[in-house]
PDB file of C-alpha atoms and ligand atoms in Angstrom:
ATOM      1  CA  MET A   1     -45.243  83.595  66.990  1.00 97.00           C
ATOM      2  CA  ARG A   2     -48.266  83.456  64.655  1.00 98.00           C
ATOM      3  CA  ILE A   3     -50.461  80.363  64.548  1.00 98.00           C
ATOM      4  CA  LEU A   4     -53.166  79.315  62.106  1.00 98.00           C
ATOM      5  CA  ILE A   5     -55.798  77.057  63.662  1.00 98.00           C
ATOM      6  CA  THR A   6     -58.167  74.841  61.729  1.00 98.00           C
ATOM      7  CA  ASN A   7     -60.174  71.668  62.408  1.00 98.00           C
ATOM      8  CA  ASP A   8     -62.624  69.226  60.863  1.00 97.00           C
ATOM      9  CA  ASP A   9     -65.413  69.374  63.462  1.00 97.00           C
ATOM     10  CA  GLY A  10     -66.445  72.806  62.213  1.00 98.00           C
ATOM     11  CA  ILE A  11     -66.115  76.434  63.265  1.00 98.00           C
ATOM     12  CA  THR A  12     -68.410  76.080  66.300  1.00 97.00           C
ATOM     13  CA  ALA A  13     -66.697  73.016  67.808  1.00 97.00           C
ATOM     14  CA  GLN A  14     -65.762  73.357  71.451  1.00 97.00           C
ATOM     15  CA  GLY A  15     -62.336  71.760  70.923  1.00 97.00           C
ATOM     16  CA  LEU A  16     -61.399  74.378  68.330  1.00 98.00           C
ATOM     17  CA  TRP A  17     -62.073  77.260  70.693  1.00 98.00           C
ATOM     18  CA  ILE A  18     -60.453  75.698  73.740  1.00 98.00           C
ATOM     19  CA  LEU A  19     -57.373  75.278  71.535  1.00 98.00           C
ATOM     20  CA  ALA A  20     -57.620  78.875  70.312  1.00 98.00           C
ATOM     21  CA  ARG A  21     -57.979  80.238  73.853  1.00 98.00           C
ATOM     22  CA  GLU A  22     -54.840  78.416  74.985  1.00 98.00           C
ATOM     23  CA  LEU A  23     -52.708  79.171  71.913  1.00 98.00           C
ATOM     24  CA  LYS A  24     -53.681  82.843  72.166  1.00 98.00           C
ATOM     25  CA  LYS A  25     -51.675  82.951  75.414  1.00 97.00           C
ATOM     26  CA  VAL A  26     -48.464  82.163  73.512  1.00 97.00           C
ATOM     27  CA  ALA A  27     -49.108  83.428  69.966  1.00 97.00           C
ATOM     28  CA  HIS A  28     -51.094  85.613  67.632  1.00 97.00           C
ATOM     29  CA  VAL A  29     -53.889  83.317  66.483  1.00 98.00           C
ATOM     30  CA  THR A  30     -56.135  83.204  63.419  1.00 98.00           C
ATOM     31  CA  VAL A  31     -58.934  80.624  63.108  1.00 98.00           C
ATOM     32  CA  VAL A  32     -60.023  79.391  59.673  1.00 98.00           C
ATOM     33  CA  ALA A  33     -62.259  76.330  59.799  1.00 98.00           C
ATOM     34  CA  PRO A  34     -65.016  74.560  57.871  1.00 98.00           C
ATOM     35  CA  ASP A  35     -68.519  75.969  58.392  1.00 97.00           C
ATOM     36  CA  ARG A  36     -69.789  72.485  59.287  1.00 96.00           C
ATOM     37  CA  GLU A  37     -68.713  69.041  60.448  1.00 94.00           C
ATOM     38  CA  GLN A  38     -66.189  67.602  57.987  1.00 94.00           C
ATOM     39  CA  SER A  39     -64.866  64.621  59.934  1.00 92.00           C
ATOM     40  CA  ALA A  40     -63.419  61.753  57.859  1.00 90.00           C
ATOM     41  CA  ILE A  41     -63.290  63.960  54.763  1.00 94.00           C
ATOM     42  CA  GLY A  42     -59.618  63.068  54.449  1.00 93.00           C
ATOM     43  CA  THR A  43     -57.418  65.100  52.154  1.00 94.00           C
ATOM     44  CA  ALA A  44     -60.332  66.295  50.006  1.00 95.00           C
ATOM     45  CA  VAL A  45     -60.059  69.730  48.433  1.00 96.00           C
ATOM     46  CA  THR A  46     -62.797  71.595  46.551  1.00 96.00           C
ATOM     47  CA  LEU A  47     -61.897  72.379  42.951  1.00 96.00           C
ATOM     48  CA  ARG A  48     -65.208  72.342  41.082  1.00 96.00           C
ATOM     49  CA  LYS A  49     -67.213  74.965  42.942  1.00 95.00           C
ATOM     50  CA  PRO A  50     -66.538  78.365  44.455  1.00 96.00           C
ATOM     51  CA  LEU A  51     -65.433  78.505  48.081  1.00 97.00           C
ATOM     52  CA  ARG A  52     -67.419  80.962  50.130  1.00 98.00           C
ATOM     53  CA  VAL A  53     -65.900  82.449  53.254  1.00 98.00           C
ATOM     54  CA  GLN A  54     -67.561  84.300  56.130  1.00 98.00           C
ATOM     55  CA  LYS A  55     -65.803  86.363  58.737  1.00 98.00           C
ATOM     56  CA  VAL A  56     -67.411  85.157  61.955  1.00 98.00           C
ATOM     57  CA  THR A  57     -67.707  86.342  65.527  1.00 97.00           C
ATOM     58  CA  PRO A  58     -65.057  84.445  67.468  1.00 97.00           C
ATOM     59  CA  LEU A  59     -66.106  82.421  70.521  1.00 96.00           C
ATOM     60  CA  VAL A  60     -62.899  83.686  72.164  1.00 97.00           C
ATOM     61  CA  PRO A  61     -62.563  87.488  72.052  1.00 96.00           C
ATOM     62  CA  ASP A  62     -60.011  89.275  69.863  1.00 95.00           C
ATOM     63  CA  ILE A  63     -59.341  86.426  67.448  1.00 97.00           C
ATOM     64  CA  GLU A  64     -59.842  86.854  63.713  1.00 97.00           C
ATOM     65  CA  ALA A  65     -62.004  83.937  62.590  1.00 98.00           C
ATOM     66  CA  TYR A  66     -63.380  82.746  59.268  1.00 98.00           C
ATOM     67  CA  SER A  67     -65.690  79.919  58.328  1.00 98.00           C
ATOM     68  CA  VAL A  68     -65.166  78.219  54.981  1.00 98.00           C
ATOM     69  CA  GLU A  69     -67.821  76.396  52.973  1.00 98.00           C
ATOM     70  CA  GLY A  70     -65.359  73.596  52.350  1.00 97.00           C
ATOM     71  CA  THR A  71     -63.015  71.031  53.800  1.00 98.00           C
ATOM     72  CA  PRO A  72     -60.224  71.368  56.386  1.00 98.00           C
ATOM     73  CA  GLY A  73     -57.758  71.210  53.500  1.00 98.00           C
ATOM     74  CA  ASP A  74     -59.590  74.048  51.726  1.00 98.00           C
ATOM     75  CA  SER A  75     -59.573  76.052  54.965  1.00 98.00           C
ATOM     76  CA  ALA A  76     -55.815  75.728  55.470  1.00 98.00           C
ATOM     77  CA  ILE A  77     -55.002  76.475  51.821  1.00 98.00           C
ATOM     78  CA  LEU A  78     -57.280  79.536  51.758  1.00 98.00           C
ATOM     79  CA  ALA A  79     -55.907  80.761  55.075  1.00 98.00           C
ATOM     80  CA  LEU A  80     -52.271  80.437  54.047  1.00 98.00           C
ATOM     81  CA  ASN A  81     -52.730  81.878  50.568  1.00 97.00           C
ATOM     82  CA  LYS A  82     -55.327  84.557  51.153  1.00 97.00           C
ATOM     83  CA  LEU A  83     -56.985  85.120  54.495  1.00 97.00           C
ATOM     84  CA  VAL A  84     -54.146  85.491  56.984  1.00 96.00           C
ATOM     85  CA  GLU A  85     -52.291  88.753  56.609  1.00 90.00           C
ATOM     86  CA  GLY A  86     -48.599  88.531  57.356  1.00 90.00           C
ATOM     87  CA  ARG A  87     -46.634  85.426  58.069  1.00 94.00           C
ATOM     88  CA  VAL A  88     -47.759  82.188  59.714  1.00 97.00           C
ATOM     89  CA  ASP A  89     -45.269  80.216  61.805  1.00 98.00           C
ATOM     90  CA  ILE A  90     -47.222  77.079  62.695  1.00 98.00           C
ATOM     91  CA  VAL A  91     -50.450  75.359  61.621  1.00 98.00           C
ATOM     92  CA  VAL A  92     -52.417  73.544  64.333  1.00 98.00           C
ATOM     93  CA  SER A  93     -55.516  71.425  63.611  1.00 98.00           C
ATOM     94  CA  GLY A  94     -57.956  70.265  66.267  1.00 96.00           C
ATOM     95  CA  ILE A  95     -58.747  69.558  68.942  1.00 98.00           C
ATOM     96  CA  ASN A  96     -60.585  66.757  67.224  1.00 98.00           C
ATOM     97  CA  HIS A  97     -63.462  64.984  68.911  1.00 97.00           C
ATOM     98  CA  GLY A  98     -62.209  61.417  68.418  1.00 96.00           C
ATOM     99  CA  LEU A  99     -58.802  59.800  68.099  1.00 97.00           C
ATOM    100  CA  ASN A 100     -56.932  59.773  64.800  1.00 97.00           C
ATOM    101  CA  LEU A 101     -54.760  56.673  64.936  1.00 97.00           C
ATOM    102  CA  GLY A 102     -52.996  54.245  62.641  1.00 96.00           C
ATOM    103  CA  ASP A 103     -53.629  54.281  58.909  1.00 95.00           C
ATOM    104  CA  ASP A 104     -56.800  56.286  59.549  1.00 96.00           C
ATOM    105  CA  VAL A 105     -54.690  59.465  59.507  1.00 96.00           C
ATOM    106  CA  LEU A 106     -55.331  59.193  55.750  1.00 96.00           C
ATOM    107  CA  ILE A 107     -59.083  59.685  56.188  1.00 96.00           C
ATOM    108  CA  SER A 108     -58.785  62.212  58.984  1.00 97.00           C
ATOM    109  CA  GLY A 109     -59.920  65.730  58.210  1.00 97.00           C
ATOM    110  CA  THR A 110     -58.029  66.919  61.288  1.00 98.00           C
ATOM    111  CA  VAL A 111     -54.737  65.533  60.017  1.00 98.00           C
ATOM    112  CA  SER A 112     -55.559  66.862  56.538  1.00 98.00           C
ATOM    113  CA  GLY A 113     -55.874  70.423  57.832  1.00 98.00           C
ATOM    114  CA  ALA A 114     -52.381  70.166  59.310  1.00 98.00           C
ATOM    115  CA  LEU A 115     -51.128  68.344  56.202  1.00 97.00           C
ATOM    116  CA  GLN A 116     -51.913  71.294  53.937  1.00 97.00           C
ATOM    117  CA  GLY A 117     -49.744  73.438  56.195  1.00 97.00           C
ATOM    118  CA  TYR A 118     -46.930  70.887  56.184  1.00 96.00           C
ATOM    119  CA  LEU A 119     -47.074  70.565  52.378  1.00 95.00           C
ATOM    120  CA  ARG A 120     -46.544  74.335  52.154  1.00 95.00           C
ATOM    121  CA  GLY A 121     -43.479  74.261  54.375  1.00 94.00           C
ATOM    122  CA  PHE A 122     -45.074  75.117  57.718  1.00 97.00           C
ATOM    123  CA  PRO A 123     -44.545  73.110  60.890  1.00 97.00           C
ATOM    124  CA  ALA A 124     -47.876  71.420  61.563  1.00 98.00           C
ATOM    125  CA  ILE A 125     -49.596  69.720  64.483  1.00 98.00           C
ATOM    126  CA  ALA A 126     -52.828  67.691  64.498  1.00 98.00           C
ATOM    127  CA  VAL A 127     -54.345  67.181  67.951  1.00 98.00           C
ATOM    128  CA  SER A 128     -57.062  64.627  68.755  1.00 98.00           C
ATOM    129  CA  LEU A 129     -58.781  63.409  71.875  1.00 97.00           C
ATOM    130  CA  ALA A 130     -61.116  60.468  72.389  1.00 92.00           C
ATOM    131  CA  GLU A 131     -63.920  62.440  74.033  1.00 89.00           C
ATOM    132  CA  ALA A 132     -64.964  66.072  73.768  1.00 85.00           C
ATOM    133  CA  GLU A 133     -64.777  66.705  77.503  1.00 89.00           C
ATOM    134  CA  SER A 134     -63.658  70.255  78.234  1.00 90.00           C
ATOM    135  CA  HIS A 135     -61.222  69.440  81.031  1.00 92.00           C
ATOM    136  CA  TYR A 136     -59.358  66.954  78.821  1.00 96.00           C
ATOM    137  CA  GLN A 137     -59.517  69.363  75.893  1.00 97.00           C
ATOM    138  CA  GLU A 138     -57.744  71.918  78.063  1.00 97.00           C
ATOM    139  CA  ASN A 139     -54.903  69.442  78.691  1.00 97.00           C
ATOM    140  CA  ALA A 140     -54.670  68.826  74.946  1.00 98.00           C
ATOM    141  CA  ALA A 141     -54.651  72.565  74.261  1.00 98.00           C
ATOM    142  CA  ARG A 142     -51.875  73.195  76.793  1.00 98.00           C
ATOM    143  CA  LEU A 143     -49.823  70.413  75.211  1.00 98.00           C
ATOM    144  CA  ALA A 144     -50.333  72.001  71.783  1.00 98.00           C
ATOM    145  CA  ALA A 145     -49.139  75.332  73.196  1.00 98.00           C
ATOM    146  CA  LEU A 146     -46.037  73.672  74.677  1.00 98.00           C
ATOM    147  CA  LEU A 147     -45.252  72.000  71.348  1.00 98.00           C
ATOM    148  CA  ALA A 148     -45.743  75.284  69.472  1.00 98.00           C
ATOM    149  CA  ARG A 149     -43.276  76.963  71.805  1.00 97.00           C
ATOM    150  CA  LYS A 150     -40.766  74.137  71.224  1.00 97.00           C
ATOM    151  CA  ILE A 151     -41.084  74.698  67.476  1.00 97.00           C
ATOM    152  CA  ASP A 152     -40.784  78.464  67.908  1.00 97.00           C
ATOM    153  CA  ALA A 153     -37.653  77.981  70.062  1.00 97.00           C
ATOM    154  CA  LYS A 154     -36.253  75.581  67.417  1.00 96.00           C
ATOM    155  CA  VAL A 155     -36.089  72.753  69.962  1.00 95.00           C
ATOM    156  CA  LEU A 156     -38.168  70.889  67.358  1.00 94.00           C
ATOM    157  CA  PRO A 157     -37.254  71.155  63.674  1.00 91.00           C
ATOM    158  CA  ALA A 158     -39.212  73.477  61.382  1.00 89.00           C
ATOM    159  CA  ASN A 159     -40.208  70.711  58.933  1.00 89.00           C
ATOM    160  CA  ILE A 160     -42.125  68.812  61.594  1.00 94.00           C
ATOM    161  CA  PHE A 161     -45.600  67.294  61.178  1.00 96.00           C
ATOM    162  CA  LEU A 162     -46.910  65.826  64.413  1.00 97.00           C
ATOM    163  CA  ASN A 163     -49.995  63.701  64.990  1.00 98.00           C
ATOM    164  CA  VAL A 164     -50.883  64.012  68.677  1.00 98.00           C
ATOM    165  CA  ASN A 165     -53.512  61.837  70.399  1.00 98.00           C
ATOM    166  CA  LEU A 166     -54.522  62.026  74.033  1.00 98.00           C
ATOM    167  CA  PRO A 167     -56.454  59.480  76.054  1.00 96.00           C
ATOM    168  CA  SER A 168     -59.587  60.880  77.681  1.00 95.00           C
ATOM    169  CA  LEU A 169     -58.212  60.818  81.198  1.00 96.00           C
ATOM    170  CA  PRO A 170     -57.392  63.357  83.884  1.00 95.00           C
ATOM    171  CA  LEU A 171     -53.740  64.331  83.694  1.00 96.00           C
ATOM    172  CA  GLU A 172     -52.887  62.502  86.921  1.00 96.00           C
ATOM    173  CA  LYS A 173     -54.046  59.234  85.330  1.00 97.00           C
ATOM    174  CA  ILE A 174     -51.973  59.726  82.163  1.00 98.00           C
ATOM    175  CA  LYS A 175     -48.716  57.790  82.436  1.00 98.00           C
ATOM    176  CA  GLY A 176     -46.587  59.954  80.159  1.00 98.00           C
ATOM    177  CA  ILE A 177     -45.892  60.858  76.557  1.00 98.00           C
ATOM    178  CA  LYS A 178     -44.651  58.323  74.000  1.00 98.00           C
ATOM    179  CA  SER A 179     -43.082  58.984  70.633  1.00 97.00           C
ATOM    180  CA  THR A 180     -44.834  56.449  68.418  1.00 97.00           C
ATOM    181  CA  ARG A 181     -45.310  55.282  64.881  1.00 95.00           C
ATOM    182  CA  LEU A 182     -48.639  54.710  63.176  1.00 96.00           C
ATOM    183  CA  ALA A 183     -50.162  51.288  63.684  1.00 95.00           C
ATOM    184  CA  HIS A 184     -50.912  49.556  60.398  1.00 95.00           C
ATOM    185  CA  LYS A 185     -54.640  49.353  61.123  1.00 93.00           C
ATOM    186  CA  THR A 186     -57.910  51.012  60.190  1.00 92.00           C
ATOM    187  CA  HIS A 187     -61.018  51.343  62.354  1.00 91.00           C
ATOM    188  CA  ILE A 188     -63.420  50.773  59.454  1.00 92.00           C
ATOM    189  CA  ASN A 189     -63.512  47.020  58.858  1.00 91.00           C
ATOM    190  CA  ALA A 190     -67.168  46.095  58.713  1.00 94.00           C
ATOM    191  CA  VAL A 191     -70.259  46.904  56.685  1.00 96.00           C
ATOM    192  CA  ALA A 192     -73.813  46.814  58.051  1.00 96.00           C
ATOM    193  CA  GLU A 193     -76.862  46.339  55.845  1.00 96.00           C
ATOM    194  CA  GLY A 194     -80.323  47.814  55.984  1.00 95.00           C
ATOM    195  CA  HIS A 195     -83.433  48.034  53.821  1.00 95.00           C
ATOM    196  CA  ASP A 196     -85.679  51.066  53.414  1.00 93.00           C
ATOM    197  CA  GLY A 197     -88.613  49.107  51.928  1.00 94.00           C
ATOM    198  CA  LYS A 198     -87.510  49.783  48.374  1.00 94.00           C
ATOM    199  CA  GLN A 199     -83.821  49.262  48.320  1.00 95.00           C
ATOM    200  CA  GLU A 200     -80.986  47.749  50.278  1.00 96.00           C
ATOM    201  CA  TYR A 201     -78.419  50.128  51.708  1.00 96.00           C
ATOM    202  CA  TYR A 202     -75.151  49.863  53.574  1.00 96.00           C
ATOM    203  CA  PHE A 203     -73.309  51.551  56.420  1.00 95.00           C
ATOM    204  CA  LEU A 204     -69.565  51.518  56.952  1.00 95.00           C
ATOM    205  CA  VAL A 205     -69.143  50.537  60.596  1.00 94.00           C
ATOM    206  CA  ARG A 206     -66.496  52.072  62.848  1.00 90.00           C
ATOM    207  CA  GLN A 207     -64.781  50.044  65.512  1.00 89.00           C
ATOM    208  CA  GLN A 208     -62.512  51.198  68.302  1.00 87.00           C
ATOM    209  CA  LEU A 209     -58.861  50.541  67.484  1.00 86.00           C
ATOM    210  CA  LYS A 210     -57.347  48.488  70.291  1.00 87.00           C
ATOM    211  CA  ASN A 211     -55.399  45.388  71.222  1.00 87.00           C
ATOM    212  CA  ASP A 212     -52.306  46.317  69.261  1.00 90.00           C
ATOM    213  CA  PRO A 213     -49.497  44.175  70.694  1.00 92.00           C
ATOM    214  CA  ASP A 214     -46.801  46.436  69.217  1.00 94.00           C
ATOM    215  CA  ARG A 215     -45.621  48.737  72.017  1.00 95.00           C
ATOM    216  CA  LYS A 216     -44.187  51.241  69.543  1.00 96.00           C
ATOM    217  CA  THR A 217     -47.509  52.218  67.958  1.00 97.00           C
ATOM    218  CA  ASP A 218     -49.919  55.076  68.593  1.00 98.00           C
ATOM    219  CA  ILE A 219     -52.766  52.637  69.320  1.00 97.00           C
ATOM    220  CA  TRP A 220     -50.753  50.852  71.999  1.00 97.00           C
ATOM    221  CA  ALA A 221     -49.758  54.140  73.633  1.00 98.00           C
ATOM    222  CA  VAL A 222     -53.269  55.603  73.881  1.00 97.00           C
ATOM    223  CA  GLU A 223     -54.767  52.261  74.950  1.00 96.00           C
ATOM    224  CA  HIS A 224     -52.209  52.103  77.755  1.00 97.00           C
ATOM    225  CA  ASP A 225     -52.969  55.621  79.007  1.00 97.00           C
ATOM    226  CA  TYR A 226     -50.086  57.454  77.330  1.00 98.00           C
ATOM    227  CA  ILE A 227     -50.225  60.550  75.152  1.00 98.00           C
ATOM    228  CA  SER A 228     -49.023  59.571  71.673  1.00 98.00           C
ATOM    229  CA  ILE A 229     -46.925  61.870  69.480  1.00 98.00           C
ATOM    230  CA  THR A 230     -46.266  60.499  66.000  1.00 97.00           C
ATOM    231  CA  PRO A 231     -43.926  62.385  63.681  1.00 96.00           C
ATOM    232  CA  LEU A 232     -45.502  62.035  60.227  1.00 95.00           C
ATOM    233  CA  TYR A 233     -43.794  62.538  56.915  1.00 90.00           C
ATOM    234  CA  ILE A 234     -44.955  62.477  53.337  1.00 85.00           C
ATOM    235  CA  ASN A 235     -41.732  62.764  51.421  1.00 77.00           C
ATOM    236  CA  LEU A 236     -40.566  59.146  51.250  1.00 73.00           C
ATOM    237  CA  THR A 237     -36.893  60.018  51.489  1.00 78.00           C
ATOM    238  CA  ASN A 238     -37.006  62.852  53.972  1.00 77.00           C
ATOM    239  CA  LYS A 239     -37.730  61.082  57.227  1.00 82.00           C
ATOM    240  CA  PRO A 240     -37.833  63.491  60.174  1.00 82.00           C
ATOM    241  CA  ALA A 241     -35.477  63.241  63.117  1.00 84.00           C
ATOM    242  CA  PRO A 242     -36.957  60.995  65.809  1.00 87.00           C
ATOM    243  CA  ILE A 243     -38.544  62.498  68.900  1.00 94.00           C
ATOM    244  CA  THR A 244     -36.528  61.198  71.819  1.00 95.00           C
ATOM    245  CA  ASP A 245     -37.695  59.648  75.078  1.00 95.00           C
ATOM    246  CA  GLU A 246     -35.916  62.459  76.928  1.00 96.00           C
ATOM    247  CA  PHE A 247     -37.920  65.046  74.984  1.00 97.00           C
ATOM    248  CA  CYS A 248     -41.186  63.225  75.793  1.00 97.00           C
ATOM    249  CA  ALA A 249     -40.335  62.935  79.491  1.00 97.00           C
ATOM    250  CA  GLY A 250     -39.452  66.628  79.726  1.00 97.00           C
ATOM    251  CA  LEU A 251     -42.566  67.655  77.816  1.00 97.00           C
ATOM    252  CA  PHE A 252     -44.807  65.613  80.127  1.00 97.00           C
ATOM    253  CA  GLN A 253     -43.225  67.252  83.183  1.00 97.00           C
ATOM    254  CA  GLU A 254     -43.917  70.655  81.678  1.00 97.00           C
ATOM    255  CA  LEU A 255     -47.519  69.661  80.925  1.00 97.00           C
ATOM    256  CA  GLN A 256     -48.029  68.510  84.521  1.00 96.00           C
ATOM    257  CA  ALA A 257     -46.466  71.726  85.848  1.00 96.00           C
ATOM    258  CA  SER A 258     -48.736  73.851  83.646  1.00 94.00           C
ATOM    259  CA  SER A 259     -52.008  72.436  84.976  1.00 85.00           C
TER     260      SER A 259
HETATM  261 MN1  LIG B 301     -63.600  65.409  63.597  1.00 66.30          MN
END
């Protein structure tokens, strides 16, 4: 199995390398990621300036790694078209520092990195976690490795695009894994004002997404201490097969056994 890893927190982000270290145990891994923080860049791609790429020293030994002067989308496109020699089986993006829930998947750079893989026919997984705490990141990374193996073993279909969010909790406090749908909510709903002495300016204000009464959504699941797996799809008529409760229960048992 060969996995491309990208992210939106940048090539030096801890979550990226914890993910790479774990996926390297089950696959041949290549890392191609933005050279700087690109969170909330959404599906942006760079078309009007050259994209510069540096081969970088990996923070985990024996992994080929490149930093891209561009977005997560740029990174995935460059990787799949140019940088990775040989085939890629799966694209994994993350582990993001911060949840990517509800309609905000559309502004998420993390989801966008996976999206560019999905749009090119690769199974794709975006993984996000509320806090960048290494112990929780390791749980997220092990879950990503389990999911990659399920795709490789064809337990999950090849045209899958998963948005995975984990609560920042020790595994023994997580209640299980839920297959969810996106809540119809965004976490940017307010604007703050300031004045620099000359001119008024504005800030878009982020709020934590919570209090969703709908038990089927990603927000509900994470708020109630479950891992959320949302199968995403872009093609309006090609809805993916649902992820079953049995699959989620089995996956959570495997995650617990792997810790
Ligand atoms: Mn981010």
